[in-house]
GROMACS .gro file of C-alpha atoms in nm:
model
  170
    1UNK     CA    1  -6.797 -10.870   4.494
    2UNK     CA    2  -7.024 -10.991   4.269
    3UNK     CA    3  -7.223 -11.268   4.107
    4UNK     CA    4  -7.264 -11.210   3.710
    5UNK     CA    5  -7.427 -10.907   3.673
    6UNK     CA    6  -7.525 -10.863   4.043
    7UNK     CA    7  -7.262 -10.674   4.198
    8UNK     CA    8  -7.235 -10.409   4.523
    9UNK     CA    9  -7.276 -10.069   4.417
   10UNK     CA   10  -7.242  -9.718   4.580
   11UNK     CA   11  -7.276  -9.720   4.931
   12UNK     CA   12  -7.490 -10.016   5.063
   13UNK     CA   13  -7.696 -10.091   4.730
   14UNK     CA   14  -7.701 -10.416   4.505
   15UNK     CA   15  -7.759 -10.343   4.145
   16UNK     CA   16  -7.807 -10.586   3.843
   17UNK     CA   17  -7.663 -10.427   3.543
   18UNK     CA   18  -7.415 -10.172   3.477
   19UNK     CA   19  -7.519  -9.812   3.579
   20UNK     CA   20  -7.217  -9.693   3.431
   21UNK     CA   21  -7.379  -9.675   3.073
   22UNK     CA   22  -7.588  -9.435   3.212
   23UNK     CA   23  -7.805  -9.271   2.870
   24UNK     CA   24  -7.716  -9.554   2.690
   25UNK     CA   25  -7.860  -9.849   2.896
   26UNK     CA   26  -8.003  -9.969   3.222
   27UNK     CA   27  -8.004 -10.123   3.503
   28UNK     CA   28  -8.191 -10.240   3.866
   29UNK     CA   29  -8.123 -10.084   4.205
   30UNK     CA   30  -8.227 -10.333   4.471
   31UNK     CA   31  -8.347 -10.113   4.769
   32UNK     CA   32  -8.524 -10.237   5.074
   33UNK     CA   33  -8.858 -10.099   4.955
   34UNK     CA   34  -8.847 -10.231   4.584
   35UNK     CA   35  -8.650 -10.278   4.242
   36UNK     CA   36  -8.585  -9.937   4.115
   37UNK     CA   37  -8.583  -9.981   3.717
   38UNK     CA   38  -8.377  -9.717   3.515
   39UNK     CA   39  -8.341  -9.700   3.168
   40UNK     CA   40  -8.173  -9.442   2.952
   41UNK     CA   41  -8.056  -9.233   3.221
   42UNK     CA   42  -8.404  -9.172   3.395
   43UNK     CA   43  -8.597  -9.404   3.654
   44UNK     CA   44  -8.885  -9.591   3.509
   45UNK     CA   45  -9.059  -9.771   3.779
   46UNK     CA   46  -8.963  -9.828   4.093
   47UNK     CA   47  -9.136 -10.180   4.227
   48UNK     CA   48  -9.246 -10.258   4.566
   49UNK     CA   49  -9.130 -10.629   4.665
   50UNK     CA   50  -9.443 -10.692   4.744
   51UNK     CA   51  -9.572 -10.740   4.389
   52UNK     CA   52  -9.312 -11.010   4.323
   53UNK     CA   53  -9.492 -11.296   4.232
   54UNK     CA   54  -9.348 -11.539   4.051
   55UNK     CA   55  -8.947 -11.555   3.880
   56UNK     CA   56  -9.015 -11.595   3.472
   57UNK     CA   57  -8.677 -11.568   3.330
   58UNK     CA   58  -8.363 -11.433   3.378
   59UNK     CA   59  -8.212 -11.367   3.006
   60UNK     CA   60  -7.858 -11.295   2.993
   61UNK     CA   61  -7.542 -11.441   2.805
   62UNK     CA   62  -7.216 -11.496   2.990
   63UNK     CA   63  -6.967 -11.264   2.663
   64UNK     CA   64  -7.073 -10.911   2.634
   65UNK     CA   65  -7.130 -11.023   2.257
   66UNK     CA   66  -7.335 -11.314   2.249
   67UNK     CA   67  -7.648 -11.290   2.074
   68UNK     CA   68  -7.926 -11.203   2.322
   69UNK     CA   69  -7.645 -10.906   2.381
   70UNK     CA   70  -7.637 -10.844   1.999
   71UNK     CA   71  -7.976 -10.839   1.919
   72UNK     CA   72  -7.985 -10.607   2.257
   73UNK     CA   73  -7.690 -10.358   2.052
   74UNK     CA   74  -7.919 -10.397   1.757
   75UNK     CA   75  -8.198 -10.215   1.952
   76UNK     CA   76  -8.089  -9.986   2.123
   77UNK     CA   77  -7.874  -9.860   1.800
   78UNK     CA   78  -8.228  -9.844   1.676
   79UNK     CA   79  -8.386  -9.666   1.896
   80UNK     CA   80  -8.663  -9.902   2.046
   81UNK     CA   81  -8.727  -9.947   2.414
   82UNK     CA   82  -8.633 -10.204   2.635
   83UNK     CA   83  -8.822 -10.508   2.504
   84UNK     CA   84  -8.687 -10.868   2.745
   85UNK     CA   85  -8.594 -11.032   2.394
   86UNK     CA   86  -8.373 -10.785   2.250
   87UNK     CA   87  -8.077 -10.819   2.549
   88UNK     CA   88  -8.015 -10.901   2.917
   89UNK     CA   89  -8.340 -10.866   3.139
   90UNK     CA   90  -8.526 -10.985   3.439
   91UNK     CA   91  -8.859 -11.085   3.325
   92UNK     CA   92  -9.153 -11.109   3.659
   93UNK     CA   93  -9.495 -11.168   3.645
   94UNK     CA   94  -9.647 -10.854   3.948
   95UNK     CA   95  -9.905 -10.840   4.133
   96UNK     CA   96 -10.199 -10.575   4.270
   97UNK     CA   97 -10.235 -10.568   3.894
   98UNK     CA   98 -10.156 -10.874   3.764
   99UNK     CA   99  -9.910 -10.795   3.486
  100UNK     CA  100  -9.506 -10.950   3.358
  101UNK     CA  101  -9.266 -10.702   3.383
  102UNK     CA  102  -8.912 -10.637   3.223
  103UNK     CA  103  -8.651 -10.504   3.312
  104UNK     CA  104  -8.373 -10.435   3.142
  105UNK     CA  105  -8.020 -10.383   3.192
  106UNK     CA  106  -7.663 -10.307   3.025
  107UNK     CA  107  -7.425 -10.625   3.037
  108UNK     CA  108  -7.096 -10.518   3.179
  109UNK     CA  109  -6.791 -10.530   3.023
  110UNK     CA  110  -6.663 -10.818   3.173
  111UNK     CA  111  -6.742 -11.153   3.088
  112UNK     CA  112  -7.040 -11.331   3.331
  113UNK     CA  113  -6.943 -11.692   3.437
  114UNK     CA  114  -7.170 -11.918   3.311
  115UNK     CA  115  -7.204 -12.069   3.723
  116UNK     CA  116  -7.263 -11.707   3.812
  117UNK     CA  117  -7.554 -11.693   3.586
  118UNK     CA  118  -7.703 -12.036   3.700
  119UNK     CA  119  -7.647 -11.960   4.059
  120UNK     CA  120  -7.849 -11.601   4.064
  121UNK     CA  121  -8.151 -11.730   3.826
  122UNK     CA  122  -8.188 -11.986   4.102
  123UNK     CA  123  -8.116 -11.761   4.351
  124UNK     CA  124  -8.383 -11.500   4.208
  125UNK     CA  125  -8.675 -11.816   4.185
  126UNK     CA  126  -8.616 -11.958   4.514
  127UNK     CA  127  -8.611 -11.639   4.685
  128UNK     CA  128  -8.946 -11.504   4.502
  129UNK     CA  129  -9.138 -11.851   4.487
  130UNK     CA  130  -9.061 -11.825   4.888
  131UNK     CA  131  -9.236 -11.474   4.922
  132UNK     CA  132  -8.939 -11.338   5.014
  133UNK     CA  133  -8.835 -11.081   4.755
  134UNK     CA  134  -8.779 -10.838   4.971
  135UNK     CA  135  -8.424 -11.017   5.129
  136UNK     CA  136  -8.339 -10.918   4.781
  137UNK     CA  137  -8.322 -10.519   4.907
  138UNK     CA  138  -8.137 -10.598   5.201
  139UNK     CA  139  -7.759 -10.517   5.130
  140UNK     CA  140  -7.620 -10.763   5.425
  141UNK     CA  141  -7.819 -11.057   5.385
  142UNK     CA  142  -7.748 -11.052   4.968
  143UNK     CA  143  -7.387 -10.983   5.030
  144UNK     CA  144  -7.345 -11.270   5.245
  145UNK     CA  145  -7.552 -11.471   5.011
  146UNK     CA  146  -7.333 -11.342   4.705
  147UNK     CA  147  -7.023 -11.410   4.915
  148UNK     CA  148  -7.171 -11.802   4.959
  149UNK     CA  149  -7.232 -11.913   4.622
  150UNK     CA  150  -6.933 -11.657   4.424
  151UNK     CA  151  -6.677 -11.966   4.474
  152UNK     CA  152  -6.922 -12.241   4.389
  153UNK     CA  153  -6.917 -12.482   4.070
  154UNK     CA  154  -7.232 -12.672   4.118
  155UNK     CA  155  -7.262 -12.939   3.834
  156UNK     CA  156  -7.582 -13.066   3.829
  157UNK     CA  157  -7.948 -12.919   3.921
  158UNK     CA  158  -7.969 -13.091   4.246
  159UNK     CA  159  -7.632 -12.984   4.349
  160UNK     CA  160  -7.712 -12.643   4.186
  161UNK     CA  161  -8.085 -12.618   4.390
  162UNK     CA  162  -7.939 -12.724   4.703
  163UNK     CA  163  -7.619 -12.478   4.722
  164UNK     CA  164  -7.863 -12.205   4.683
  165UNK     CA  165  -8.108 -12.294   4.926
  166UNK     CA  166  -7.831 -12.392   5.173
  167UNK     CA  167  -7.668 -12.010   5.106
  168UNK     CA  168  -8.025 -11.848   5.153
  169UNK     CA  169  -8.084 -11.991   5.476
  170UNK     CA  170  -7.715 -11.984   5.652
   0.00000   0.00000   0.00000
């Protein structure tokens, strides 16, 4: 099950991005006490829910190649660090220091649908703008939420605003 690059991962976790890159990427464990950043094969930062303030941006294209993915190849080919621009990432601005935060991740190999894409960045601002960004760590409430909005095709904001905030609240 999963909703673009939000999928189920070992045992009861959610994780945006694919861990399966391992060295060569990154991704976000969602745990019930925080998002758990890793990059290159070792954990970066692991952020308590609590500092989720406000939903920036969610930056990802739906093909593996498009060009925020590119540029992303381009990088990390490179050698520079995760920097939001240069491929998918989840961009925050934390509190108990103010500061943004990015995080990013490895696309997967399989394509994202584009209503996938829509669906989660809404699902990621209503859920923080709420103050509730810690339902994000907890496995059964986001799988039933995933399983709610996977099948849907909203086509317009409203339609796309209210399937979410009907799914977060069921």
């Amino acid at each position: 099950m999963h909703l673009g690059p939000l999928e189920r991962g070992d045992g009861d976790r959610w994780v945006l991005g694919d861990p399966q890159r391992g060295a060569s990427g990154g991704h976000v464990n969602l745990l019930p006490e925080g998002a758990e950043h890793w990059w290159r094969g070792s954990r970066k930062v692991l952020v308590p829910w609590s500092r989720f303030m406000l939903f920036n941006s969610f930056e990802v294209t739906a093909g593996r190649l498009g060009s925020t993915r590119t540029v992303g190849l381009l990088n990390e080919v490179g050698g520079a660090g995760p920097v939001g621009a240069l491929g998918p990432c989840l961009r925050l601005t934390l509190r108990h220091p103010y500061e943004d935060w990015v995080a990013q991740f490895s696309h997967h190999q399989r394509r994202y649908r584009r209503f996938h894409l829509l669906l989660l960045t809404e699902l990621l601002k209503q859920t923080i703008k709420a103050g509730e960004a810690e339902r994000l760590g907890d496995p059964d409430w986001l799988a039933w939420v995933v399983k709610q909005l996977a099948p849907q095709r909203p086509w317009t904001a409203k339609a796309l605003t209210a399937a979410v905030a009907e799914a977060r609240t069921s």
